[in-house]
Amino acid sequence: MAFDMYADSRHEKIDHHEEFIFPYVTESAQFPELNFVWKNYYRDPKLSPTQSNKVVHELIQLKPMLQSNSEHSMVGRLLQFFSYSYLNQVSVCCVSD
């Protein structure tokens, strides 16, 4: 288990080997919501649909900074998940190990 996220019946996760995105965001004030997730990673944060929408935009900004196809693939998964949360007005509940 790493960092599991739930929105209704949808589930997504950030595995330990995918935590590479957080050094990108902690070095920049451009990513306040992703920084919130990282700072609260082990506190099981809950994100509102509005926060999910902001995460979507931050992930879009982050994507060009990434190098490999696997990094882009992971961001694509997260984009779909957080977009679902916002469009369906469902909060995201997070559970970390």
Tab-separated table of C-alpha atoms in Angstrom:
chain	number	residue	atom	x	y	z
A	1	MET	CA	0.000	0.000	0.000
A	2	ALA	CA	1.166	3.535	-0.654
A	3	PHE	CA	-1.242	6.452	-0.953
A	4	ASP	CA	-4.763	5.356	-1.842
A	5	MET	CA	-7.411	7.827	-2.991
A	6	TYR	CA	-11.151	7.237	-3.211
A	7	ALA	CA	-13.912	9.230	-4.914
A	8	ASP	CA	-17.233	7.373	-4.857
A	9	SER	CA	-16.467	3.935	-6.233
A	10	ARG	CA	-13.344	5.194	-8.050
A	11	HIS	CA	-9.934	4.332	-6.690
A	12	GLU	CA	-6.489	5.566	-7.604
A	13	LYS	CA	-3.141	5.412	-5.848
A	14	ILE	CA	0.343	6.817	-5.784
A	15	ASP	CA	2.774	3.947	-5.270
A	16	HIS	CA	6.028	4.464	-3.406
A	17	HIS	CA	7.995	4.481	-6.666
A	18	GLU	CA	5.694	7.236	-8.003
A	19	GLU	CA	6.417	9.739	-5.251
A	20	PHE	CA	8.996	11.257	-7.622
A	21	ILE	CA	6.477	13.957	-8.540
A	22	PHE	CA	6.672	15.616	-5.140
A	23	PRO	CA	10.225	16.998	-5.385
A	24	TYR	CA	9.035	18.880	-8.493
A	25	VAL	CA	6.171	20.500	-6.623
A	26	THR	CA	7.893	21.276	-3.323
A	27	GLU	CA	10.434	23.401	-5.156
A	28	SER	CA	7.753	25.682	-6.599
A	29	ALA	CA	4.950	27.871	-5.290
A	30	GLN	CA	3.038	27.060	-8.500
A	31	PHE	CA	1.620	23.916	-6.899
A	32	PRO	CA	-0.190	24.812	-3.649
A	33	GLU	CA	-2.678	21.917	-3.787
A	34	LEU	CA	-0.067	19.281	-4.619
A	35	ASN	CA	2.062	20.730	-1.807
A	36	PHE	CA	-0.964	20.379	0.484
A	37	VAL	CA	-1.236	16.700	-0.475
A	38	TRP	CA	2.480	16.146	0.128
A	39	LYS	CA	2.529	17.977	3.483
A	40	ASN	CA	-0.493	15.948	4.627
A	41	TYR	CA	0.532	12.694	2.935
A	42	TYR	CA	0.530	10.696	6.177
A	43	ARG	CA	-2.486	12.479	7.674
A	44	ASP	CA	-5.063	10.980	5.297
A	45	PRO	CA	-6.156	14.283	3.727
A	46	LYS	CA	-9.553	14.888	2.190
A	47	LEU	CA	-9.838	17.055	-0.925
A	48	SER	CA	-12.958	18.891	-1.949
A	49	PRO	CA	-14.120	18.927	-5.567
A	50	THR	CA	-12.780	22.484	-5.828
A	51	GLN	CA	-9.363	21.331	-4.625
A	52	SER	CA	-9.513	18.456	-7.122
A	53	ASN	CA	-10.048	20.973	-9.912
A	54	LYS	CA	-6.985	22.886	-8.770
A	55	VAL	CA	-4.980	19.643	-8.646
A	56	VAL	CA	-5.997	18.962	-12.259
A	57	HIS	CA	-4.586	22.322	-13.352
A	58	GLU	CA	-1.411	21.828	-11.332
A	59	LEU	CA	-0.879	18.385	-12.870
A	60	ILE	CA	-1.277	19.924	-16.320
A	61	GLN	CA	1.457	22.425	-15.408
A	62	LEU	CA	3.646	19.644	-13.998
A	63	LYS	CA	3.415	17.306	-16.983
A	64	PRO	CA	5.937	19.169	-19.233
A	65	MET	CA	8.538	18.984	-16.432
A	66	LEU	CA	8.484	15.184	-16.404
A	67	GLN	CA	10.859	13.030	-18.383
A	68	SER	CA	9.687	9.482	-19.005
A	69	ASN	CA	6.580	7.861	-20.433
A	70	SER	CA	5.862	6.196	-17.090
A	71	GLU	CA	5.868	9.601	-15.379
A	72	HIS	CA	3.460	10.964	-18.005
A	73	SER	CA	1.281	7.864	-17.649
A	74	MET	CA	1.010	8.298	-13.880
A	75	VAL	CA	0.060	11.958	-14.238
A	76	GLY	CA	-2.544	10.964	-16.848
A	77	ARG	CA	-4.130	8.548	-14.361
A	78	LEU	CA	-4.236	11.249	-11.699
A	79	LEU	CA	-5.710	13.768	-14.144
A	80	GLN	CA	-8.598	11.420	-14.918
A	81	PHE	CA	-9.207	10.670	-11.247
A	82	PHE	CA	-9.212	14.265	-10.010
A	83	SER	CA	-11.205	15.403	-13.017
A	84	TYR	CA	-13.861	12.813	-12.117
A	85	SER	CA	-13.950	14.192	-8.572
A	86	TYR	CA	-14.485	17.737	-9.769
A	87	LEU	CA	-16.976	17.002	-12.549
A	88	ASN	CA	-19.103	14.795	-10.283
A	89	GLN	CA	-18.685	17.034	-7.222
A	90	VAL	CA	-17.290	14.187	-5.126
A	91	SER	CA	-14.652	14.670	-2.426
A	92	VAL	CA	-11.468	12.628	-2.522
A	93	CYS	CA	-10.625	10.689	0.632
A	94	CYS	CA	-6.990	9.668	0.970
A	95	VAL	CA	-5.464	6.868	3.010
A	96	SER	CA	-1.711	6.520	3.414
A	97	ASP	CA	0.334	3.715	4.891
